[in-house]
Amino acid sequence: MEHENPAENPAEKPAENPAENPAENPAENPAEPPALTVGRTAALVGVSVKALHHWDSIGLVRPSARTWAGYRVYGSEDIARIHRLLVYRELGIPLAEIGRILDSPGADARTHLRRQRAQLTERIDRMTRMVAAVDRMLAVSPPGGMRLTPEEQVSVFGADWQPEWVGEAEERYGESPQWAQYEERASRLTRQEWEEVAATTHALHEDLATALRAGTAPGSAKANALAERQRALLSTYFDCTYGMQVCIARTYVTEPGYADAFEALEPGLTAWLRDAVFANAAAHGVDPETAEWG
């Protein structure tokens, strides 16, 4: 007598759960990209759930799909719209304008993008000048100071230079022996020598940015050589040890002014330079984690 295979007996098949049947769950139909809940969408695109709720409330991006249970979820087109929104927001376009662009991309997008590109180019030029000024300040301000007049400082270091930075440096380092060294050495520098310092610092930071773009690893021979160039530049004004250089490098990531300047020159340069200085110091027997000034 033949035995029936239960798997082949329709009468004995378990009842299907609609929640487990992709055909009855639009959000999980394998023929379509899976729709995502608000939490999963926020994690995917890198924004907060609060932001998604806000965009939903103002009609900027609304979840257009629903699960079998009726929950609203984000489909592939919704997520693509969010990505476009994030690009425009990164360019500084207000949300109200972004909504108009997304709803009529053929009419408005190129005009807005051209205008935003011009503004970004102007911002890049301004930030590049600021980076050059701040980078030059790094060569003279820790523990630094200078003997140029405020007008001469702006002329040498660029229009974005702020003469009050010198006073801030003196307030921080004025009691240190290195400040006294700097006072003595800086007093002998002529305007032409300051201009040479500015040019040397600018060239160094261009080479740092180039090394990062080329994928140079901190701790490599090339990165160590660049770290040594920076230490030598600082040593023009005071005897900069590896430990002091490490202390200065820490400020690159902890103080927004330094971080903003380096990131404007090349995204990621702030952390890369810190890591390069740390690795070079470690190669010379200095523990970056415990290094102190002095």
PDB file of C-alpha atoms in Angstrom:
ATOM      1  CA  MET A   1       0.000   0.000   0.000  1.00  0.00           C
ATOM      2  CA  GLU A   2       1.394   3.426  -0.976  1.00  0.00           C
ATOM      3  CA  HIS A   3       1.878   6.022   1.737  1.00  0.00           C
ATOM      4  CA  GLU A   4       0.860   9.560   1.032  1.00  0.00           C
ATOM      5  CA  ASN A   5       3.504  12.232   1.297  1.00  0.00           C
ATOM      6  CA  PRO A   6       2.016  14.912   3.604  1.00  0.00           C
ATOM      7  CA  ALA A   7       3.903  17.577   1.679  1.00  0.00           C
ATOM      8  CA  GLU A   8       1.982  16.516  -1.441  1.00  0.00           C
ATOM      9  CA  ASN A   9      -1.402  16.346   0.257  1.00  0.00           C
ATOM     10  CA  PRO A  10      -3.195  19.686  -0.136  1.00  0.00           C
ATOM     11  CA  ALA A  11      -5.594  18.798   2.656  1.00  0.00           C
ATOM     12  CA  GLU A  12      -2.743  18.523   5.105  1.00  0.00           C
ATOM     13  CA  LYS A  13      -0.894  21.712   4.122  1.00  0.00           C
ATOM     14  CA  PRO A  14      -0.791  24.269   6.959  1.00  0.00           C
ATOM     15  CA  ALA A  15      -2.839  27.384   6.458  1.00  0.00           C
ATOM     16  CA  GLU A  16      -0.771  30.242   5.130  1.00  0.00           C
ATOM     17  CA  ASN A  17      -0.278  33.304   7.311  1.00  0.00           C
ATOM     18  CA  PRO A  18      -0.944  36.447   5.258  1.00  0.00           C
ATOM     19  CA  ALA A  19       1.941  38.112   7.030  1.00  0.00           C
ATOM     20  CA  GLU A  20       4.234  35.377   5.687  1.00  0.00           C
ATOM     21  CA  ASN A  21       2.878  35.480   2.154  1.00  0.00           C
ATOM     22  CA  PRO A  22       4.896  37.957   0.067  1.00  0.00           C
ATOM     23  CA  ALA A  23       2.176  38.194  -2.494  1.00  0.00           C
ATOM     24  CA  GLU A  24      -0.180  39.609   0.122  1.00  0.00           C
ATOM     25  CA  ASN A  25       2.385  41.960   1.650  1.00  0.00           C
ATOM     26  CA  PRO A  26       3.197  44.787  -0.804  1.00  0.00           C
ATOM     27  CA  ALA A  27       6.058  45.970   1.393  1.00  0.00           C
ATOM     28  CA  GLU A  28       7.754  42.562   1.151  1.00  0.00           C
ATOM     29  CA  ASN A  29       6.869  41.451  -2.362  1.00  0.00           C
ATOM     30  CA  PRO A  30      10.078  40.006  -3.855  1.00  0.00           C
ATOM     31  CA  ALA A  31       9.110  41.507  -7.216  1.00  0.00           C
ATOM     32  CA  GLU A  32       9.557  44.970  -5.696  1.00  0.00           C
ATOM     33  CA  PRO A  33      12.416  46.460  -3.649  1.00  0.00           C
ATOM     34  CA  PRO A  34      11.564  46.079   0.045  1.00  0.00           C
ATOM     35  CA  ALA A  35       9.865  49.062   1.649  1.00  0.00           C
ATOM     36  CA  LEU A  36      11.310  50.336   4.904  1.00  0.00           C
ATOM     37  CA  THR A  37       9.884  51.583   8.178  1.00  0.00           C
ATOM     38  CA  VAL A  38      10.711  55.105   9.297  1.00  0.00           C
ATOM     39  CA  GLY A  39      13.400  53.829  11.659  1.00  0.00           C
ATOM     40  CA  ARG A  40      15.121  51.695   9.032  1.00  0.00           C
ATOM     41  CA  THR A  41      14.876  54.502   6.496  1.00  0.00           C
ATOM     42  CA  ALA A  42      16.463  56.972   8.911  1.00  0.00           C
ATOM     43  CA  ALA A  43      19.342  54.559   9.530  1.00  0.00           C
ATOM     44  CA  LEU A  44      19.795  53.936   5.798  1.00  0.00           C
ATOM     45  CA  VAL A  45      19.993  57.584   4.704  1.00  0.00           C
ATOM     46  CA  GLY A  46      21.731  58.885   7.826  1.00  0.00           C
ATOM     47  CA  VAL A  47      19.130  61.277   9.216  1.00  0.00           C
ATOM     48  CA  SER A  48      17.016  61.286  12.368  1.00  0.00           C
ATOM     49  CA  VAL A  49      13.515  59.875  12.654  1.00  0.00           C
ATOM     50  CA  LYS A  50      12.462  63.365  13.745  1.00  0.00           C
ATOM     51  CA  ALA A  51      13.703  64.788  10.436  1.00  0.00           C
ATOM     52  CA  LEU A  52      11.698  62.222   8.463  1.00  0.00           C
ATOM     53  CA  HIS A  53       8.571  63.030  10.466  1.00  0.00           C
ATOM     54  CA  HIS A  54       9.115  66.742   9.824  1.00  0.00           C
ATOM     55  CA  TRP A  55       9.566  66.229   6.086  1.00  0.00           C
ATOM     56  CA  ASP A  56       6.419  64.102   6.101  1.00  0.00           C
ATOM     57  CA  SER A  57       4.438  66.777   7.952  1.00  0.00           C
ATOM     58  CA  ILE A  58       5.379  69.508   5.448  1.00  0.00           C
ATOM     59  CA  GLY A  59       4.827  67.275   2.434  1.00  0.00           C
ATOM     60  CA  LEU A  60       8.466  67.146   1.399  1.00  0.00           C
ATOM     61  CA  VAL A  61       8.836  63.353   1.524  1.00  0.00           C
ATOM     62  CA  ARG A  62       5.928  61.141   2.501  1.00  0.00           C
ATOM     63  CA  PRO A  63       6.005  57.351   2.820  1.00  0.00           C
ATOM     64  CA  SER A  64       3.913  56.119  -0.087  1.00  0.00           C
ATOM     65  CA  ALA A  65       3.732  52.367   0.593  1.00  0.00           C
ATOM     66  CA  ARG A  66       1.860  50.356   3.191  1.00  0.00           C
ATOM     67  CA  THR A  67       2.431  46.985   4.813  1.00  0.00           C
ATOM     68  CA  TRP A  68      -0.280  44.306   4.863  1.00  0.00           C
ATOM     69  CA  ALA A  69      -1.109  45.558   8.361  1.00  0.00           C
ATOM     70  CA  GLY A  70      -1.579  49.129   7.131  1.00  0.00           C
ATOM     71  CA  TYR A  71       1.650  50.689   8.386  1.00  0.00           C
ATOM     72  CA  ARG A  72       3.091  53.459   6.208  1.00  0.00           C
ATOM     73  CA  VAL A  73       6.554  52.645   4.859  1.00  0.00           C
ATOM     74  CA  TYR A  74       9.055  54.189   2.467  1.00  0.00           C
ATOM     75  CA  GLY A  75       9.333  52.677  -0.986  1.00  0.00           C
ATOM     76  CA  SER A  76      12.274  52.870  -3.366  1.00  0.00           C
ATOM     77  CA  GLU A  77      11.042  56.075  -5.015  1.00  0.00           C
ATOM     78  CA  ASP A  78      10.585  57.716  -1.609  1.00  0.00           C
ATOM     79  CA  ILE A  79      14.131  56.831  -0.619  1.00  0.00           C
ATOM     80  CA  ALA A  80      15.485  58.111  -3.933  1.00  0.00           C
ATOM     81  CA  ARG A  81      13.640  61.382  -3.276  1.00  0.00           C
ATOM     82  CA  ILE A  82      15.261  61.591   0.181  1.00  0.00           C
ATOM     83  CA  HIS A  83      18.697  61.149  -1.354  1.00  0.00           C
ATOM     84  CA  ARG A  84      18.028  63.993  -3.796  1.00  0.00           C
ATOM     85  CA  LEU A  85      16.755  66.131  -0.925  1.00  0.00           C
ATOM     86  CA  LEU A  86      19.965  65.496   1.030  1.00  0.00           C
ATOM     87  CA  VAL A  87      22.102  66.552  -1.926  1.00  0.00           C
ATOM     88  CA  TYR A  88      20.222  69.829  -2.285  1.00  0.00           C
ATOM     89  CA  ARG A  89      20.271  70.433   1.471  1.00  0.00           C
ATOM     90  CA  GLU A  90      24.043  69.879   1.535  1.00  0.00           C
ATOM     91  CA  LEU A  91      24.307  72.601  -1.097  1.00  0.00           C
ATOM     92  CA  GLY A  92      22.540  74.999   1.268  1.00  0.00           C
ATOM     93  CA  ILE A  93      19.240  75.233  -0.624  1.00  0.00           C
ATOM     94  CA  PRO A  94      16.282  75.975   1.727  1.00  0.00           C
ATOM     95  CA  LEU A  95      13.715  73.198   2.229  1.00  0.00           C
ATOM     96  CA  ALA A  96      10.946  75.242   0.614  1.00  0.00           C
ATOM     97  CA  GLU A  97      12.985  75.559  -2.584  1.00  0.00           C
ATOM     98  CA  ILE A  98      13.988  71.896  -2.424  1.00  0.00           C
ATOM     99  CA  GLY A  99      10.313  70.928  -2.433  1.00  0.00           C
ATOM    100  CA  ARG A 100       9.704  72.936  -5.584  1.00  0.00           C
ATOM    101  CA  ILE A 101      12.772  71.413  -7.263  1.00  0.00           C
ATOM    102  CA  LEU A 102      11.750  67.863  -6.390  1.00  0.00           C
ATOM    103  CA  ASP A 103       8.216  68.386  -7.621  1.00  0.00           C
ATOM    104  CA  SER A 104       9.293  69.962 -10.925  1.00  0.00           C
ATOM    105  CA  PRO A 105      12.896  68.838 -11.512  1.00  0.00           C
ATOM    106  CA  GLY A 106      12.959  69.599 -15.219  1.00  0.00           C
ATOM    107  CA  ALA A 107      11.952  73.215 -14.713  1.00  0.00           C
ATOM    108  CA  ASP A 108      13.962  74.295 -11.679  1.00  0.00           C
ATOM    109  CA  ALA A 109      16.786  71.918 -10.806  1.00  0.00           C
ATOM    110  CA  ARG A 110      19.429  73.089 -13.277  1.00  0.00           C
ATOM    111  CA  THR A 111      18.831  76.766 -12.538  1.00  0.00           C
ATOM    112  CA  HIS A 112      19.113  76.216  -8.807  1.00  0.00           C
ATOM    113  CA  LEU A 113      22.184  74.027  -9.207  1.00  0.00           C
ATOM    114  CA  ARG A 114      23.972  76.580 -11.384  1.00  0.00           C
ATOM    115  CA  ARG A 115      23.289  79.320  -8.859  1.00  0.00           C
ATOM    116  CA  GLN A 116      24.344  77.104  -5.974  1.00  0.00           C
ATOM    117  CA  ARG A 117      27.510  76.086  -7.797  1.00  0.00           C
ATOM    118  CA  ALA A 118      28.517  79.725  -8.169  1.00  0.00           C
ATOM    119  CA  GLN A 119      27.913  80.285  -4.455  1.00  0.00           C
ATOM    120  CA  LEU A 120      29.902  77.172  -3.566  1.00  0.00           C
ATOM    121  CA  THR A 121      32.802  78.248  -5.767  1.00  0.00           C
ATOM    122  CA  GLU A 122      32.876  81.602  -4.017  1.00  0.00           C
ATOM    123  CA  ARG A 123      32.721  79.848  -0.632  1.00  0.00           C
ATOM    124  CA  ILE A 124      35.545  77.480  -1.593  1.00  0.00           C
ATOM    125  CA  ASP A 125      37.725  80.431  -2.627  1.00  0.00           C
ATOM    126  CA  ARG A 126      37.013  82.186   0.651  1.00  0.00           C
ATOM    127  CA  MET A 127      37.630  79.048   2.723  1.00  0.00           C
ATOM    128  CA  THR A 128      40.864  78.351   0.842  1.00  0.00           C
ATOM    129  CA  ARG A 129      42.113  81.813   1.760  1.00  0.00           C
ATOM    130  CA  MET A 130      41.025  81.246   5.330  1.00  0.00           C
ATOM    131  CA  VAL A 131      42.793  77.883   5.455  1.00  0.00           C
ATOM    132  CA  ALA A 132      45.988  79.496   4.249  1.00  0.00           C
ATOM    133  CA  ALA A 133      45.682  82.122   6.975  1.00  0.00           C
ATOM    134  CA  VAL A 134      44.933  79.627   9.727  1.00  0.00           C
ATOM    135  CA  ASP A 135      47.650  77.239   8.572  1.00  0.00           C
ATOM    136  CA  ARG A 136      50.152  80.046   8.701  1.00  0.00           C
ATOM    137  CA  MET A 137      48.908  80.912  12.138  1.00  0.00           C
ATOM    138  CA  LEU A 138      49.620  77.339  13.218  1.00  0.00           C
ATOM    139  CA  ALA A 139      53.246  77.884  12.349  1.00  0.00           C
ATOM    140  CA  VAL A 140      53.540  80.852  14.654  1.00  0.00           C
ATOM    141  CA  SER A 141      50.832  80.760  17.292  1.00  0.00           C
ATOM    142  CA  PRO A 142      51.563  77.634  19.383  1.00  0.00           C
ATOM    143  CA  PRO A 143      52.792  78.991  21.698  1.00  0.00           C
ATOM    144  CA  GLY A 144      53.279  82.001  19.453  1.00  0.00           C
ATOM    145  CA  GLY A 145      52.798  85.636  18.862  1.00  0.00           C
ATOM    146  CA  MET A 146      54.268  88.010  16.280  1.00  0.00           C
ATOM    147  CA  ARG A 147      55.807  91.395  15.791  1.00  0.00           C
ATOM    148  CA  LEU A 148      53.909  92.522  12.725  1.00  0.00           C
ATOM    149  CA  THR A 149      51.285  95.245  13.019  1.00  0.00           C
ATOM    150  CA  PRO A 150      47.667  94.105  12.557  1.00  0.00           C
ATOM    151  CA  GLU A 151      47.678  95.628   9.069  1.00  0.00           C
ATOM    152  CA  GLU A 152      50.891  93.806   8.158  1.00  0.00           C
ATOM    153  CA  GLN A 153      49.486  90.548   9.527  1.00  0.00           C
ATOM    154  CA  VAL A 154      46.506  90.790   7.198  1.00  0.00           C
ATOM    155  CA  SER A 155      48.762  91.690   4.277  1.00  0.00           C
ATOM    156  CA  VAL A 156      51.094  88.729   4.875  1.00  0.00           C
ATOM    157  CA  PHE A 157      48.636  86.057   5.983  1.00  0.00           C
ATOM    158  CA  GLY A 158      45.618  87.010   3.887  1.00  0.00           C
ATOM    159  CA  ALA A 159      42.291  88.796   4.196  1.00  0.00           C
ATOM    160  CA  ASP A 160      40.801  86.100   6.420  1.00  0.00           C
ATOM    161  CA  TRP A 161      43.488  86.517   9.077  1.00  0.00           C
ATOM    162  CA  GLN A 162      42.184  87.759  12.430  1.00  0.00           C
ATOM    163  CA  PRO A 163      44.828  89.758  14.358  1.00  0.00           C
ATOM    164  CA  GLU A 164      43.079  88.960  17.667  1.00  0.00           C
ATOM    165  CA  TRP A 165      44.182  85.331  17.257  1.00  0.00           C
ATOM    166  CA  VAL A 166      47.632  86.455  18.401  1.00  0.00           C
ATOM    167  CA  GLY A 167      46.244  87.732  21.690  1.00  0.00           C
ATOM    168  CA  GLU A 168      44.367  84.489  22.213  1.00  0.00           C
ATOM    169  CA  ALA A 169      47.595  82.543  21.671  1.00  0.00           C
ATOM    170  CA  GLU A 170      49.441  84.721  24.169  1.00  0.00           C
ATOM    171  CA  GLU A 171      46.693  84.190  26.728  1.00  0.00           C
ATOM    172  CA  ARG A 172      47.034  80.439  26.342  1.00  0.00           C
ATOM    173  CA  TYR A 173      50.819  80.065  26.115  1.00  0.00           C
ATOM    174  CA  GLY A 174      52.180  83.327  27.524  1.00  0.00           C
ATOM    175  CA  GLU A 175      53.599  81.746  30.703  1.00  0.00           C
ATOM    176  CA  SER A 176      55.444  78.925  28.929  1.00  0.00           C
ATOM    177  CA  PRO A 177      59.187  78.861  28.181  1.00  0.00           C
ATOM    178  CA  GLN A 178      58.324  78.299  24.524  1.00  0.00           C
ATOM    179  CA  TRP A 179      56.505  81.633  24.417  1.00  0.00           C
ATOM    180  CA  ALA A 180      59.679  83.333  25.612  1.00  0.00           C
ATOM    181  CA  GLN A 181      61.616  81.531  22.876  1.00  0.00           C
ATOM    182  CA  TYR A 182      59.130  82.686  20.314  1.00  0.00           C
ATOM    183  CA  GLU A 183      59.203  86.265  21.584  1.00  0.00           C
ATOM    184  CA  GLU A 184      62.960  86.356  21.145  1.00  0.00           C
ATOM    185  CA  ARG A 185      63.076  84.697  17.743  1.00  0.00           C
ATOM    186  CA  ALA A 186      60.049  86.435  16.239  1.00  0.00           C
ATOM    187  CA  SER A 187      61.393  89.834  17.171  1.00  0.00           C
ATOM    188  CA  ARG A 188      64.264  89.296  14.724  1.00  0.00           C
ATOM    189  CA  LEU A 189      62.108  88.335  11.730  1.00  0.00           C
ATOM    190  CA  THR A 190      61.651  90.865   8.959  1.00  0.00           C
ATOM    191  CA  ARG A 191      58.474  91.230   6.917  1.00  0.00           C
ATOM    192  CA  GLN A 192      60.158  89.373   4.054  1.00  0.00           C
ATOM    193  CA  GLU A 193      60.984  86.491   6.381  1.00  0.00           C
ATOM    194  CA  TRP A 194      57.373  86.360   7.587  1.00  0.00           C
ATOM    195  CA  GLU A 195      56.264  86.175   3.960  1.00  0.00           C
ATOM    196  CA  GLU A 196      58.662  83.272   3.434  1.00  0.00           C
ATOM    197  CA  VAL A 197      57.156  81.543   6.464  1.00  0.00           C
ATOM    198  CA  ALA A 198      53.679  82.032   5.015  1.00  0.00           C
ATOM    199  CA  ALA A 199      54.726  80.573   1.658  1.00  0.00           C
ATOM    200  CA  THR A 200      56.485  77.613   3.296  1.00  0.00           C
ATOM    201  CA  THR A 201      53.472  76.804   5.449  1.00  0.00           C
ATOM    202  CA  HIS A 202      51.096  77.054   2.512  1.00  0.00           C
ATOM    203  CA  ALA A 203      53.270  74.674   0.474  1.00  0.00           C
ATOM    204  CA  LEU A 204      53.426  72.205   3.359  1.00  0.00           C
ATOM    205  CA  HIS A 205      49.673  72.070   3.747  1.00  0.00           C
ATOM    206  CA  GLU A 206      49.154  71.661   0.024  1.00  0.00           C
ATOM    207  CA  ASP A 207      51.504  68.665   0.195  1.00  0.00           C
ATOM    208  CA  LEU A 208      49.575  67.291   3.190  1.00  0.00           C
ATOM    209  CA  ALA A 209      46.304  67.513   1.263  1.00  0.00           C
ATOM    210  CA  THR A 210      47.900  65.893  -1.783  1.00  0.00           C
ATOM    211  CA  ALA A 211      49.203  63.027   0.362  1.00  0.00           C
ATOM    212  CA  LEU A 212      45.728  62.408   1.771  1.00  0.00           C
ATOM    213  CA  ARG A 213      44.157  62.417  -1.700  1.00  0.00           C
ATOM    214  CA  ALA A 214      46.808  59.924  -2.840  1.00  0.00           C
ATOM    215  CA  GLY A 215      45.878  57.538  -0.021  1.00  0.00           C
ATOM    216  CA  THR A 216      49.138  57.943   1.904  1.00  0.00           C
ATOM    217  CA  ALA A 217      48.853  56.078   5.196  1.00  0.00           C
ATOM    218  CA  PRO A 218      49.828  57.720   8.501  1.00  0.00           C
ATOM    219  CA  GLY A 219      52.999  56.035   9.697  1.00  0.00           C
ATOM    220  CA  SER A 220      54.327  55.519   6.184  1.00  0.00           C
ATOM    221  CA  ALA A 221      57.689  56.974   5.212  1.00  0.00           C
ATOM    222  CA  LYS A 222      56.022  59.749   3.207  1.00  0.00           C
ATOM    223  CA  ALA A 223      53.603  60.689   6.003  1.00  0.00           C
ATOM    224  CA  ASN A 224      56.421  60.679   8.552  1.00  0.00           C
ATOM    225  CA  ALA A 225      58.461  62.998   6.339  1.00  0.00           C
ATOM    226  CA  LEU A 226      55.543  65.429   6.157  1.00  0.00           C
ATOM    227  CA  ALA A 227      55.115  65.306   9.935  1.00  0.00           C
ATOM    228  CA  GLU A 228      58.823  66.092  10.271  1.00  0.00           C
ATOM    229  CA  ARG A 229      58.427  69.065   7.936  1.00  0.00           C
ATOM    230  CA  GLN A 230      55.675  70.418  10.131  1.00  0.00           C
ATOM    231  CA  ARG A 231      57.735  69.945  13.298  1.00  0.00           C
ATOM    232  CA  ALA A 232      60.689  71.681  11.642  1.00  0.00           C
ATOM    233  CA  LEU A 233      58.448  74.607  10.711  1.00  0.00           C
ATOM    234  CA  LEU A 234      57.223  74.924  14.292  1.00  0.00           C
ATOM    235  CA  SER A 235      60.817  74.658  15.505  1.00  0.00           C
ATOM    236  CA  THR A 236      61.608  77.850  13.637  1.00  0.00           C
ATOM    237  CA  TYR A 237      59.997  79.702  16.529  1.00  0.00           C
ATOM    238  CA  PHE A 238      60.482  77.426  19.530  1.00  0.00           C
ATOM    239  CA  ASP A 239      62.115  74.088  20.202  1.00  0.00           C
ATOM    240  CA  CYS A 240      59.229  71.827  19.261  1.00  0.00           C
ATOM    241  CA  THR A 241      59.601  68.313  20.667  1.00  0.00           C
ATOM    242  CA  TYR A 242      57.606  65.336  19.406  1.00  0.00           C
ATOM    243  CA  GLY A 243      55.466  65.567  22.530  1.00  0.00           C
ATOM    244  CA  MET A 244      54.668  69.224  21.862  1.00  0.00           C
ATOM    245  CA  GLN A 245      53.793  68.459  18.275  1.00  0.00           C
ATOM    246  CA  VAL A 246      51.391  65.760  19.502  1.00  0.00           C
ATOM    247  CA  CYS A 247      49.745  68.264  21.877  1.00  0.00           C
ATOM    248  CA  ILE A 248      49.289  70.725  19.013  1.00  0.00           C
ATOM    249  CA  ALA A 249      47.900  68.004  16.743  1.00  0.00           C
ATOM    250  CA  ARG A 250      45.262  67.156  19.343  1.00  0.00           C
ATOM    251  CA  THR A 251      43.832  70.654  19.023  1.00  0.00           C
ATOM    252  CA  TYR A 252      43.237  70.088  15.317  1.00  0.00           C
ATOM    253  CA  VAL A 253      40.278  67.831  16.101  1.00  0.00           C
ATOM    254  CA  THR A 254      39.143  69.362  19.406  1.00  0.00           C
ATOM    255  CA  GLU A 255      39.004  73.023  18.388  1.00  0.00           C
ATOM    256  CA  PRO A 256      36.423  73.833  15.677  1.00  0.00           C
ATOM    257  CA  GLY A 257      38.480  76.633  14.135  1.00  0.00           C
ATOM    258  CA  TYR A 258      41.343  74.319  13.240  1.00  0.00           C
ATOM    259  CA  ALA A 259      39.056  71.479  12.170  1.00  0.00           C
ATOM    260  CA  ASP A 260      36.965  73.706   9.889  1.00  0.00           C
ATOM    261  CA  ALA A 261      40.075  75.126   8.252  1.00  0.00           C
ATOM    262  CA  PHE A 262      41.678  71.765   7.525  1.00  0.00           C
ATOM    263  CA  GLU A 263      38.417  70.220   6.315  1.00  0.00           C
ATOM    264  CA  ALA A 264      37.907  73.112   3.899  1.00  0.00           C
ATOM    265  CA  LEU A 265      41.328  72.386   2.421  1.00  0.00           C
ATOM    266  CA  GLU A 266      40.658  68.653   2.036  1.00  0.00           C
ATOM    267  CA  PRO A 267      37.881  66.632   3.695  1.00  0.00           C
ATOM    268  CA  GLY A 268      39.391  64.262   6.226  1.00  0.00           C
ATOM    269  CA  LEU A 269      42.674  66.183   6.520  1.00  0.00           C
ATOM    270  CA  THR A 270      42.116  67.077  10.182  1.00  0.00           C
ATOM    271  CA  ALA A 271      42.123  63.515  11.459  1.00  0.00           C
ATOM    272  CA  TRP A 272      44.718  62.391   8.917  1.00  0.00           C
ATOM    273  CA  LEU A 273      47.239  65.027  10.007  1.00  0.00           C
ATOM    274  CA  ARG A 274      46.667  64.225  13.661  1.00  0.00           C
ATOM    275  CA  ASP A 275      47.187  60.532  12.971  1.00  0.00           C
ATOM    276  CA  ALA A 276      50.316  61.243  10.919  1.00  0.00           C
ATOM    277  CA  VAL A 277      51.828  63.318  13.727  1.00  0.00           C
ATOM    278  CA  PHE A 278      50.891  60.652  16.287  1.00  0.00           C
ATOM    279  CA  ALA A 279      52.428  57.854  14.213  1.00  0.00           C
ATOM    280  CA  ASN A 280      55.656  59.769  13.628  1.00  0.00           C
ATOM    281  CA  ALA A 281      55.941  60.584  17.337  1.00  0.00           C
ATOM    282  CA  ALA A 282      55.385  56.928  18.230  1.00  0.00           C
ATOM    283  CA  ALA A 283      58.150  55.965  15.798  1.00  0.00           C
ATOM    284  CA  HIS A 284      60.457  58.190  17.861  1.00  0.00           C
ATOM    285  CA  GLY A 285      59.477  56.656  21.190  1.00  0.00           C
ATOM    286  CA  VAL A 286      56.751  59.114  22.235  1.00  0.00           C
ATOM    287  CA  ASP A 287      53.383  57.694  23.304  1.00  0.00           C
ATOM    288  CA  PRO A 288      50.713  59.956  21.739  1.00  0.00           C
ATOM    289  CA  GLU A 289      48.211  58.950  24.420  1.00  0.00           C
ATOM    290  CA  THR A 290      50.328  60.220  27.296  1.00  0.00           C
ATOM    291  CA  ALA A 291      52.411  62.958  25.666  1.00  0.00           C
ATOM    292  CA  GLU A 292      52.376  66.315  27.477  1.00  0.00           C
ATOM    293  CA  TRP A 293      53.549  69.821  26.720  1.00  0.00           C
ATOM    294  CA  GLY A 294      57.069  70.589  27.932  1.00  0.00           C
TER     295      GLY A 294
END
